[in-house]
Amino acid sequence: MEFVQIIFYLFSFILVAAAISSVYIKNTVFSVLSLILAFVSAASLFILIGAEFIAMLLIVVYVGAIAVLFLFVVMMLNIDIPKVKRINRKYLPIFGLFSIILLAEILLIIKFSFSNQITSHNNIQLPLSSEIITIKLAGLVLYTKYLVAFQVTGMILFVAMIGAIVLADKNVTKNLKKQNIFDQVNRNKKDSIEIVKVKNNEGLDV
Amino acid sequence: MSYINIISIENFIILSAIIFVIGLSGIFINRKSIISILISIELLILSININFVAFSVYLNDMVGQIFTLFTIAVAGAEAAIGLAILIIYFKNKSSISVDSSSEIKG
């Protein structure tokens, strides 16, 4: 087994271990931190294979923005960890069995479909040759053939930004109706019911 | 320099399948905690990105990496909105457990 294969198995082992630990650990901060480890090891796998544009994008955007946003929210909300319950323990073997069956199906499909050499039938945009660096290739394709998709992605981000600001704005959420439990429970008879004698054929002014 | 002559593409596809199933089982198991569901969705999107980039490198085609760019942007937008909704929910309920959010208290 060559050195590169050892490196690949090492990084993919770290990736799978970080993914499992981010799902199974109850402490939310550790869960987000192991998600960050999963992203960084996926980025190192991409660098190993030669796609350094996506690797740097993953680190800057996913780890640097999205995972940090998760950490902000987790630290701000101050979640009481024992109160976060799991699903009922007797359902765990059934879900484990479903997961293993799904994984076995996907692996069988992979094994049975690679009998031929894989080729790309259409849409060969540009070859990843070693004279041109990857980001220049990305620019050559992105700003010419996929310009509309690029602009629409910018609009998606803009709409998401508007949505997040509107949701978190205090001026908008100030007029929300909430429940005040103590006021509800401490209601007396004298400020909720009034007994009025109604005369015959006359109504009542509320 | 890329080592695509030494590592075959099947390794990357199997890895992507394993992470996809881990993210999916994370959604089953952590159904009552919204942050864990958001983290499992990020793991699903990571597995799909690994798949796209692996095919892009092995087929000498740049389109896979361009689509990964779009997927990362959409995943970021969705994570931001999901967390904003989570903050509003938590302000009203004082608990993120979707099970114990009953309105009758006291």
Coordinates of C-alpha atoms in Angstrom, one line a residue:
Chain A
M1 CA 0.0 0.0 0.0
E2 CA 1.5 3.3 -1.0
F3 CA 1.9 6.4 1.1
V4 CA -0.8 8.3 -0.7
Q5 CA -3.3 5.5 0.0
I6 CA -2.3 5.6 3.7
I7 CA -2.9 9.3 3.8
F8 CA -6.3 8.9 2.1
Y9 CA -7.4 6.3 4.6
L10 CA -6.2 8.4 7.5
F11 CA -8.1 11.5 6.4
S12 CA -11.2 9.5 5.6
F13 CA -11.1 7.7 8.9
I14 CA -10.9 11.1 10.7
L15 CA -13.8 12.4 8.6
V16 CA -16.0 9.4 9.4
A17 CA -15.1 9.5 13.1
A18 CA -15.9 13.3 13.3
A19 CA -19.2 12.8 11.5
I20 CA -20.3 10.0 13.9
S21 CA -19.2 12.0 16.9
S22 CA -21.1 15.1 15.7
V23 CA -24.3 13.1 15.5
Y24 CA -24.0 11.1 18.7
I25 CA -22.5 13.5 21.2
K26 CA -25.2 15.2 23.4
N27 CA -23.2 18.3 24.1
T28 CA -24.0 20.7 21.3
V29 CA -20.7 22.6 21.4
F30 CA -18.7 19.4 21.0
S31 CA -21.0 18.4 18.2
V32 CA -20.4 21.6 16.3
L33 CA -16.6 21.4 16.9
S34 CA -16.5 17.8 15.5
L35 CA -18.5 19.1 12.5
I36 CA -15.7 21.6 11.9
L37 CA -13.2 18.8 12.1
A38 CA -15.2 16.9 9.5
F39 CA -15.1 19.9 7.1
V40 CA -11.4 20.4 7.5
S41 CA -10.6 16.7 6.8
A42 CA -12.9 16.8 3.8
A43 CA -11.0 19.9 2.6
S44 CA -7.7 18.0 3.0
L45 CA -9.1 15.1 1.0
F46 CA -9.9 17.6 -1.8
I47 CA -6.4 19.0 -1.8
L48 CA -5.1 15.4 -2.0
I49 CA -7.0 14.9 -5.2
G50 CA -6.2 18.2 -6.8
A51 CA -9.3 20.3 -6.3
E52 CA -7.8 23.1 -4.2
F53 CA -10.5 25.7 -5.2
I54 CA -13.2 23.7 -3.5
A55 CA -11.0 22.9 -0.5
M56 CA -10.3 26.5 0.2
L57 CA -13.9 27.4 -0.4
L58 CA -15.0 24.8 2.1
I59 CA -12.6 26.2 4.8
V60 CA -13.4 29.8 4.2
V61 CA -17.2 29.6 3.7
Y62 CA -18.2 26.5 5.6
V63 CA -15.8 26.5 8.6
G64 CA -15.2 30.3 8.7
A65 CA -18.8 31.5 8.3
I66 CA -21.4 28.8 8.7
A67 CA -19.9 26.7 11.5
V68 CA -19.0 29.9 13.4
L69 CA -22.6 31.0 13.0
F70 CA -23.7 27.7 14.5
L71 CA -21.3 28.3 17.4
F72 CA -22.7 31.8 18.0
V73 CA -26.2 30.5 18.2
V74 CA -25.3 27.6 20.4
M75 CA -23.4 29.8 22.8
M76 CA -26.2 32.4 22.8
L77 CA -29.1 30.1 23.4
N78 CA -27.6 28.6 26.5
I79 CA -29.2 25.2 26.1
D80 CA -29.8 23.0 29.1
I81 CA -28.1 19.8 28.0
P82 CA -29.9 17.2 30.2
K83 CA -33.2 18.4 29.0
V84 CA -32.5 17.6 25.4
K85 CA -33.9 14.2 25.0
R86 CA -33.1 11.5 22.5
I87 CA -35.5 9.4 20.7
N88 CA -37.0 6.5 22.7
R89 CA -34.3 3.9 23.3
K90 CA -36.2 0.9 22.0
Y91 CA -36.4 2.4 18.5
L92 CA -32.6 2.6 18.2
P93 CA -32.0 -0.9 16.8
I94 CA -34.6 -0.5 14.1
F95 CA -33.1 2.8 13.0
G96 CA -29.6 1.2 13.1
L97 CA -30.9 -1.6 10.9
F98 CA -32.4 0.8 8.4
S99 CA -29.2 2.7 8.2
I100 CA -27.2 -0.4 7.6
I101 CA -29.6 -1.7 5.0
L102 CA -29.5 1.7 3.2
L103 CA -25.7 1.7 3.2
A104 CA -25.5 -1.9 2.0
E105 CA -27.9 -1.0 -0.9
I106 CA -25.8 2.0 -1.9
L107 CA -22.6 0.0 -1.8
L108 CA -24.1 -2.8 -3.9
I109 CA -25.1 -0.3 -6.5
I110 CA -21.6 1.1 -6.6
K111 CA -20.0 -2.3 -6.9
F112 CA -22.3 -3.5 -9.7
S113 CA -22.1 -0.4 -11.8
F114 CA -18.4 0.1 -12.2
S115 CA -17.8 -2.8 -14.5
N116 CA -17.0 -0.4 -17.4
Q117 CA -14.7 2.6 -17.5
I118 CA -16.5 5.7 -16.5
T119 CA -16.6 8.4 -19.2
S120 CA -18.3 11.8 -19.4
H121 CA -20.6 11.7 -22.4
N122 CA -21.4 15.3 -22.8
N123 CA -20.5 18.7 -21.3
I124 CA -16.8 18.4 -21.1
Q125 CA -16.1 22.0 -20.5
L126 CA -12.4 22.2 -19.9
P127 CA -9.8 19.6 -19.0
L128 CA -8.1 19.9 -15.7
S129 CA -4.7 20.1 -17.1
S130 CA -1.7 21.0 -15.0
E131 CA -0.7 24.1 -16.8
I132 CA -3.8 26.1 -15.8
I133 CA -4.6 26.5 -12.1
T134 CA -8.0 25.5 -10.9
I135 CA -9.3 28.9 -10.0
K136 CA -8.6 30.2 -13.4
L137 CA -10.5 27.3 -14.9
A138 CA -13.3 28.0 -12.5
G139 CA -13.4 31.6 -13.7
L140 CA -13.3 30.6 -17.4
V141 CA -16.4 28.4 -17.0
L142 CA -18.3 30.3 -14.3
Y143 CA -18.4 33.7 -15.9
T144 CA -19.1 32.6 -19.4
K145 CA -21.4 29.6 -19.6
Y146 CA -22.9 29.7 -16.0
L147 CA -23.2 33.4 -15.6
V148 CA -27.0 33.3 -15.0
A149 CA -26.7 30.6 -12.4
F150 CA -24.0 32.7 -10.7
Q151 CA -26.2 35.8 -10.5
V152 CA -29.2 33.8 -9.3
T153 CA -27.0 32.4 -6.5
G154 CA -26.2 35.9 -5.5
M155 CA -29.9 36.7 -5.4
I156 CA -30.5 33.6 -3.2
L157 CA -28.0 34.8 -0.7
F158 CA -29.5 38.2 -0.8
V159 CA -33.0 36.9 -0.1
A160 CA -31.6 34.7 2.7
M161 CA -29.9 37.8 4.2
I162 CA -33.2 39.7 4.2
G163 CA -35.1 36.8 5.7
A164 CA -32.6 36.4 8.5
I165 CA -32.5 40.1 9.3
V166 CA -36.3 40.4 9.4
L167 CA -36.6 37.4 11.7
A168 CA -34.0 38.7 14.1
D169 CA -35.1 42.3 14.1
K170 CA -36.4 43.5 17.5
N171 CA -38.7 46.1 15.9
V172 CA -40.5 43.5 14.1
T173 CA -40.8 41.0 16.9
K174 CA -41.7 43.5 19.6
N175 CA -45.4 43.2 18.8
L176 CA -45.6 39.5 19.2
K177 CA -48.3 38.2 21.5
K178 CA -46.8 36.0 24.2
Q179 CA -48.2 34.1 27.2
N180 CA -47.6 35.4 30.7
I181 CA -48.3 32.3 32.8
F182 CA -48.5 34.1 36.2
D183 CA -51.0 36.6 34.9
Q184 CA -53.1 33.9 33.5
V185 CA -53.1 31.8 36.6
N186 CA -53.6 34.7 39.0
R187 CA -56.8 35.9 37.5
N188 CA -59.5 36.7 40.0
K189 CA -63.2 36.6 39.8
K190 CA -63.5 40.3 40.3
D191 CA -61.5 41.4 37.2
S192 CA -62.8 38.8 34.8
I193 CA -66.6 38.4 35.5
E194 CA -69.1 41.1 36.0
I195 CA -72.7 40.3 36.8
V196 CA -75.3 42.7 35.3
K197 CA -79.0 42.7 35.5
V198 CA -80.5 43.2 32.1
K199 CA -83.9 44.8 31.8
N200 CA -86.6 43.4 29.6
N201 CA -86.3 44.2 25.9
E202 CA -83.1 46.1 26.4
G203 CA -79.7 45.2 25.3
L204 CA -76.4 45.7 27.0
D205 CA -73.6 48.1 26.3
V206 CA -70.4 46.3 26.6
Chain B
M1 CA -0.4 17.4 -8.5
S2 CA -3.2 15.0 -8.0
Y3 CA -3.0 11.4 -7.1
I4 CA -5.9 10.1 -9.2
N5 CA -3.8 7.3 -10.6
I6 CA -3.3 5.8 -7.2
I7 CA -6.6 6.4 -5.5
S8 CA -9.6 5.1 -7.5
I9 CA -12.9 6.9 -7.6
E10 CA -14.7 4.1 -5.8
N11 CA -13.1 5.1 -2.6
F12 CA -14.6 8.5 -2.8
I13 CA -18.0 7.3 -3.7
I14 CA -18.0 4.8 -0.8
L15 CA -16.9 7.5 1.6
S16 CA -19.7 9.8 0.3
A17 CA -22.3 7.0 0.9
I18 CA -21.0 6.4 4.4
I19 CA -21.3 10.1 5.4
F20 CA -24.7 10.4 3.8
V21 CA -26.0 7.5 5.9
I22 CA -24.4 8.9 9.0
G23 CA -26.1 12.3 8.4
L24 CA -29.5 10.5 7.7
S25 CA -29.3 8.5 10.9
G26 CA -28.4 11.6 12.7
I27 CA -31.8 13.1 11.6
F28 CA -33.6 9.9 12.8
I29 CA -31.9 9.8 16.2
N30 CA -31.9 13.5 17.1
R31 CA -35.4 14.4 16.0
K32 CA -36.1 16.3 19.2
S33 CA -33.2 18.8 19.0
I34 CA -33.3 21.2 16.2
I35 CA -29.6 22.1 16.2
S36 CA -28.6 18.5 15.8
I37 CA -31.0 18.2 12.8
L38 CA -29.3 21.3 11.2
I39 CA -25.9 19.7 11.9
S40 CA -27.0 16.4 10.2
I41 CA -28.3 18.4 7.2
E42 CA -24.8 19.9 6.9
L43 CA -23.3 16.5 6.9
L44 CA -25.6 15.4 4.1
I45 CA -24.6 18.3 2.0
L46 CA -20.9 17.6 2.7
S47 CA -21.3 14.0 1.4
I48 CA -22.9 15.3 -1.8
N49 CA -20.0 17.8 -2.3
I50 CA -17.5 15.0 -1.9
N51 CA -19.3 13.1 -4.6
F52 CA -19.4 16.0 -7.0
V53 CA -15.8 16.9 -6.6
A54 CA -14.6 13.3 -7.0
F55 CA -16.5 12.9 -10.3
S56 CA -15.3 16.3 -11.4
V57 CA -11.6 15.4 -10.9
Y58 CA -11.9 11.9 -12.4
L59 CA -13.8 12.9 -15.5
N60 CA -11.6 16.0 -16.2
D61 CA -14.6 18.2 -16.1
M62 CA -14.9 21.5 -14.4
V63 CA -18.6 21.5 -14.0
G64 CA -18.7 19.4 -10.8
Q65 CA -16.7 22.0 -8.9
I66 CA -18.9 24.8 -10.2
F67 CA -22.0 23.1 -9.0
T68 CA -20.3 22.5 -5.6
L69 CA -19.9 26.3 -5.4
F70 CA -23.7 26.7 -5.9
T71 CA -24.5 24.0 -3.4
I72 CA -22.3 25.5 -0.7
A73 CA -24.0 28.9 -1.3
V74 CA -27.5 27.4 -0.9
A75 CA -26.5 25.4 2.1
G76 CA -25.2 28.6 3.8
A77 CA -28.4 30.4 3.0
E78 CA -30.5 27.6 4.5
A79 CA -28.3 27.3 7.6
A80 CA -28.7 31.1 8.2
I81 CA -32.5 31.0 7.9
G82 CA -32.8 27.8 10.0
L83 CA -30.8 29.3 12.8
A84 CA -32.8 32.6 12.7
I85 CA -36.0 30.5 13.0
L86 CA -34.4 28.6 15.9
I87 CA -33.6 31.8 17.7
I88 CA -37.1 33.1 17.4
Y89 CA -38.5 29.8 18.5
F90 CA -36.2 29.7 21.5
K91 CA -37.1 33.2 22.5
N92 CA -40.8 32.2 22.7
K93 CA -40.5 28.8 24.2
S94 CA -37.3 28.9 26.4
S95 CA -36.5 25.4 25.3
I96 CA -35.4 23.8 22.1
S97 CA -37.0 20.4 22.7
V98 CA -39.8 20.2 20.2
D99 CA -41.4 17.5 22.4
S100 CA -42.0 19.6 25.5
S101 CA -43.3 22.7 23.9
S102 CA -46.8 22.6 25.4
E103 CA -48.7 25.8 25.9
I104 CA -50.4 24.8 29.2
K105 CA -48.2 25.5 32.1
G106 CA -48.4 26.6 35.7

